[in-house]
Short mmCIF file of C-alpha atoms in Angstrom, two decimals:
data_model
loop_
_atom_site.label_atom_id
_atom_site.label_comp_id
_atom_site.label_asym_id
_atom_site.label_seq_id
_atom_site.Cartn_x
_atom_site.Cartn_y
_atom_site.Cartn_z
CA UNK A 1 93.15 110.19 94.59
CA UNK A 2 94.31 106.62 95.12
CA UNK A 3 93.03 105.10 98.36
CA UNK A 4 93.43 101.68 99.93
CA UNK A 5 91.58 100.93 103.15
CA UNK A 6 92.09 97.71 105.09
CA UNK A 7 89.46 96.27 107.40
CA UNK A 8 88.72 93.10 109.32
CA UNK A 9 91.57 93.12 111.79
CA UNK A 10 91.16 92.16 115.41
CA UNK A 11 91.97 89.68 118.13
CA UNK A 12 91.89 85.97 117.32
CA UNK A 13 93.02 82.89 119.20
CA UNK A 14 95.87 80.70 117.97
CA UNK A 15 94.57 78.22 115.43
CA UNK A 16 91.75 80.55 114.46
CA UNK A 17 90.88 82.29 111.21
CA UNK A 18 90.42 85.85 110.08
CA UNK A 19 89.69 87.55 106.77
CA UNK A 20 91.08 90.95 105.89
CA UNK A 21 89.65 93.15 103.17
CA UNK A 22 91.21 96.01 101.26
CA UNK A 23 88.81 98.40 99.58
CA UNK A 24 90.34 100.54 96.87
CA UNK A 25 89.45 103.62 94.84
CA UNK A 26 91.06 106.15 92.55
CA UNK A 27 92.45 103.71 90.00
CA UNK A 28 91.30 100.85 87.79
CA UNK A 29 91.58 98.02 90.29
CA UNK A 30 91.53 95.25 87.72
CA UNK A 31 94.80 96.35 86.11
CA UNK A 32 97.66 96.13 88.62
CA UNK A 33 98.98 93.31 90.75
CA UNK A 34 98.02 93.66 94.41
CA UNK A 35 100.08 92.73 97.45
CA UNK A 36 99.89 92.21 101.19
CA UNK A 37 102.78 93.22 103.46
CA UNK A 38 102.90 92.85 107.23
CA UNK A 39 104.88 94.32 110.08
CA UNK A 40 105.12 92.69 113.50
CA UNK A 41 105.24 95.10 116.45
CA UNK A 42 108.58 96.87 116.53
CA UNK A 43 109.89 94.84 113.59
CA UNK A 44 110.57 95.32 109.91
CA UNK A 45 108.47 94.76 106.82
CA UNK A 46 107.61 91.28 105.56
CA UNK A 47 105.97 90.60 102.22
CA UNK A 48 103.02 88.23 102.62
CA UNK A 49 101.87 87.58 99.08
CA UNK A 50 100.51 88.77 95.75
CA UNK A 51 97.49 88.42 93.52
CA UNK A 52 98.15 88.99 89.84
CA UNK A 53 95.53 90.48 87.54
CA UNK A 54 93.01 88.86 85.20
CA UNK A 55 95.43 88.96 82.27
CA UNK A 56 97.68 86.74 84.37
CA UNK A 57 94.87 84.44 85.45
CA UNK A 58 94.66 85.90 88.97
CA UNK A 59 97.56 83.67 89.99
CA UNK A 60 99.09 84.13 93.43
CA UNK A 61 102.45 84.03 95.17
CA UNK A 62 103.12 83.63 98.89
CA UNK A 63 105.87 84.01 101.42
CA UNK A 64 107.16 80.71 102.75
CA UNK A 65 105.97 81.59 106.26
CA UNK A 66 102.31 81.74 105.22
CA UNK A 67 102.09 79.32 102.30
CA UNK A 68 99.32 76.77 102.84
CA UNK A 69 97.69 78.85 105.58
CA UNK A 70 96.90 82.16 103.89
CA UNK A 71 94.94 82.73 100.68
CA UNK A 72 94.86 85.94 98.68
CA UNK A 73 91.97 86.71 96.38
CA UNK A 74 90.56 89.71 94.59
CA UNK A 75 87.15 90.80 93.36
CA UNK A 76 87.57 93.22 90.50
CA UNK A 77 83.83 94.00 90.50
CA UNK A 78 84.13 95.24 94.08
CA UNK A 79 87.56 96.86 93.67
CA UNK A 80 88.69 94.80 96.63
CA UNK A 81 91.54 92.57 97.72
CA UNK A 82 91.23 89.90 100.41
CA UNK A 83 93.49 87.94 102.72
CA UNK A 84 92.07 84.79 104.25
CA UNK A 85 94.22 83.73 107.19
CA UNK A 86 93.78 80.24 108.66
CA UNK A 87 95.65 78.29 111.32
CA UNK A 88 96.87 81.55 112.79
CA UNK A 89 99.94 81.56 115.02
CA UNK A 90 101.10 84.07 117.61
CA UNK A 91 103.91 85.05 115.23
CA UNK A 92 101.30 86.23 112.71
CA UNK A 93 100.55 89.16 115.00
CA UNK A 94 101.23 92.25 112.90
CA UNK A 95 99.87 95.25 111.11
CA UNK A 96 98.81 94.05 107.66
CA UNK A 97 99.15 96.49 104.78
CA UNK A 98 97.52 96.28 101.39
CA UNK A 99 99.68 97.70 98.61
CA UNK A 100 99.20 98.41 94.94
CA UNK A 101 101.78 96.47 93.03
CA UNK A 102 103.04 97.03 89.52
CA UNK A 103 101.23 97.05 86.20
CA UNK A 104 102.66 94.15 84.22
CA UNK A 105 102.14 93.31 80.57
CA UNK A 106 103.97 90.51 78.78
CA UNK A 107 106.50 90.32 81.60
CA UNK A 108 107.33 94.04 81.61
CA UNK A 109 106.24 95.86 84.75
CA UNK A 110 105.86 99.50 85.72
CA UNK A 111 107.56 101.31 88.57
CA UNK A 112 110.39 98.81 88.56
CA UNK A 113 107.88 96.36 90.06
CA UNK A 114 107.73 98.41 93.29
CA UNK A 115 104.74 99.23 95.52
CA UNK A 116 103.61 102.78 94.85
CA UNK A 117 100.55 103.06 97.11
CA UNK A 118 99.83 101.56 100.52
CA UNK A 119 96.88 101.44 102.89
CA UNK A 120 97.10 102.51 106.53
CA UNK A 121 97.09 98.93 107.73
CA UNK A 122 94.95 96.66 109.90
CA UNK A 123 96.17 95.21 113.19
CA UNK A 124 95.83 91.46 113.67
CA UNK A 125 96.57 90.12 117.14
CA UNK A 126 96.84 86.38 117.64
CA UNK A 127 96.69 85.59 121.32
CA UNK A 128 94.91 83.36 123.79
CA UNK B 1 115.14 83.25 99.27
CA UNK B 2 117.19 86.37 98.57
CA UNK B 3 118.47 87.97 101.76
CA UNK B 4 118.93 91.73 101.95
CA UNK B 5 121.36 93.05 104.54
CA UNK B 6 121.10 96.72 105.39
CA UNK B 7 123.72 98.73 107.22
CA UNK B 8 123.84 100.46 109.50
CA UNK B 9 120.76 99.39 111.45
CA UNK B 10 120.76 102.76 113.22
CA UNK B 11 122.31 106.10 112.49
CA UNK B 12 122.19 109.52 114.09
CA UNK B 13 123.18 112.52 112.01
CA UNK B 14 122.92 116.30 112.02
CA UNK B 15 120.86 118.54 109.81
CA UNK B 16 122.71 119.12 106.57
CA UNK B 17 124.80 115.93 106.81
CA UNK B 18 125.23 113.55 103.92
CA UNK B 19 123.85 110.15 104.89
CA UNK B 20 124.33 106.83 103.10
CA UNK B 21 122.55 103.54 103.77
CA UNK B 22 123.72 100.38 102.08
CA UNK B 23 121.82 97.26 101.09
CA UNK B 24 123.55 94.05 100.07
CA UNK B 25 121.72 91.21 98.33
CA UNK B 26 122.70 87.58 98.84
CA UNK B 27 122.56 87.07 95.08
CA UNK B 28 122.34 89.28 92.04
CA UNK B 29 119.06 91.13 91.54
CA UNK B 30 119.98 93.33 88.58
CA UNK B 31 118.38 96.72 89.34
CA UNK B 32 115.17 95.38 90.81
CA UNK B 33 115.54 97.20 94.09
CA UNK B 34 113.32 99.79 95.76
CA UNK B 35 113.74 102.01 98.81
CA UNK B 36 110.98 103.02 101.21
CA UNK B 37 110.74 105.47 104.08
CA UNK B 38 108.48 104.74 107.02
CA UNK B 39 107.57 107.06 109.86
CA UNK B 40 106.19 105.76 113.16
CA UNK B 41 102.58 104.60 112.88
CA UNK B 42 102.46 105.25 109.14
CA UNK B 43 102.57 103.16 106.00
CA UNK B 44 105.82 102.95 104.03
CA UNK B 45 106.39 105.53 101.30
CA UNK B 46 108.14 104.69 98.04
CA UNK B 47 111.27 106.78 97.50
CA UNK B 48 113.32 105.06 94.80
CA UNK B 49 112.62 102.22 92.36
CA UNK B 50 114.75 100.40 89.83
CA UNK B 51 117.68 101.14 92.17
CA UNK B 52 118.09 104.75 91.06
CA UNK B 53 114.82 106.21 89.77
CA UNK B 54 113.36 108.87 92.02
CA UNK B 55 109.65 108.43 92.65
CA UNK B 56 107.55 111.42 91.60
CA UNK B 57 107.23 114.00 94.36
CA UNK B 58 110.23 112.77 96.35
CA UNK B 59 112.80 115.51 97.09
CA UNK B 60 115.91 115.46 94.93
CA UNK B 61 118.18 115.19 97.99
CA UNK B 62 117.34 111.47 97.90
CA UNK B 63 119.24 109.34 95.43
CA UNK B 64 119.90 105.66 94.86
CA UNK B 65 122.64 103.73 93.14
CA UNK B 66 123.95 100.25 92.56
CA UNK B 67 123.17 97.07 90.69
CA UNK B 68 123.75 93.37 91.12
CA UNK B 69 124.30 92.87 94.84
CA UNK B 70 125.41 96.25 96.19
CA UNK B 71 123.07 99.20 96.54
CA UNK B 72 122.94 102.47 98.41
CA UNK B 73 120.50 105.20 99.34
CA UNK B 74 121.95 108.65 99.92
CA UNK B 75 120.39 111.71 101.46
CA UNK B 76 122.57 114.59 100.31
CA UNK B 77 121.58 117.09 103.01
CA UNK B 78 119.62 115.60 105.89
CA UNK B 79 116.47 117.50 106.81
CA UNK B 80 114.42 117.32 110.04
CA UNK B 81 111.58 115.55 108.25
CA UNK B 82 113.89 112.73 107.11
CA UNK B 83 113.72 110.90 110.44
CA UNK B 84 112.24 107.43 110.36
CA UNK B 85 113.05 103.95 109.14
CA UNK B 86 114.32 103.11 105.67
CA UNK B 87 113.90 99.75 103.99
CA UNK B 88 115.26 98.26 100.80
CA UNK B 89 113.17 95.73 98.89
CA UNK B 90 114.11 93.31 96.15
CA UNK B 91 111.51 92.60 93.49
CA UNK B 92 113.70 90.49 91.22
CA UNK B 93 112.28 87.14 92.26
CA UNK B 94 109.81 85.49 94.58
CA UNK B 95 109.51 85.64 97.48
CA UNK B 96 109.84 89.41 97.50
CA UNK B 97 112.01 90.37 100.46
CA UNK B 98 112.86 93.46 102.48
CA UNK B 99 116.00 94.46 104.27
CA UNK B 100 115.97 94.63 108.05
CA UNK B 101 115.70 98.41 108.05
CA UNK B 102 117.77 101.42 109.06
CA UNK B 103 116.47 103.77 111.68
CA UNK B 104 117.55 107.35 111.06
CA UNK B 105 117.62 109.82 113.92
CA UNK B 106 118.13 113.49 113.33
CA UNK B 107 120.29 115.06 116.04
#
């Protein structure tokens, strides 16, 4: 059974930092791309960013709203994905979801590049 | 960035009704579009990918169509468990974007 479990959420002051983790099981973590998606209270979904796999040099992509402040990394030996959030703003308050992205080889990706599995989310509140 | 515009933003329908949600992209995205269902307090669930491919385990009353800039999600016969929010997502180019969502209420 595929499982993704986020942790590390909490209350942080504006300008502060927080690191989220996503522990996974039930699949070979090193193979697929991995993504973070967030949802502000009462709002829609917003993609945060992606970490590609080793075959694609672990390169990353980010949403414009978080570029330069957030860093995504992965540790294949620990089957875990991370989101380092710096210079946090009140508008970063959201539930942060970890999602399993597609399996991509030579530019061809599975599942139409969609996100098949999601974690339950971790709440991050940025407030003074 | 590619903008996705969903309509309607809210709909209320009766059990057994045929329901259609549309998603319009600000530029062509081929068939790189997915649909998700989200219930309150839960993570999104993948329904459709590649615009029209039904995800394994999803009831056949759900279907998707479209390509380029115009897409739709149809529920052929609305069931009580179909309440919730529905989101389209484009995965054609970065940044990946979602539509604003459609909240479906079952009368």
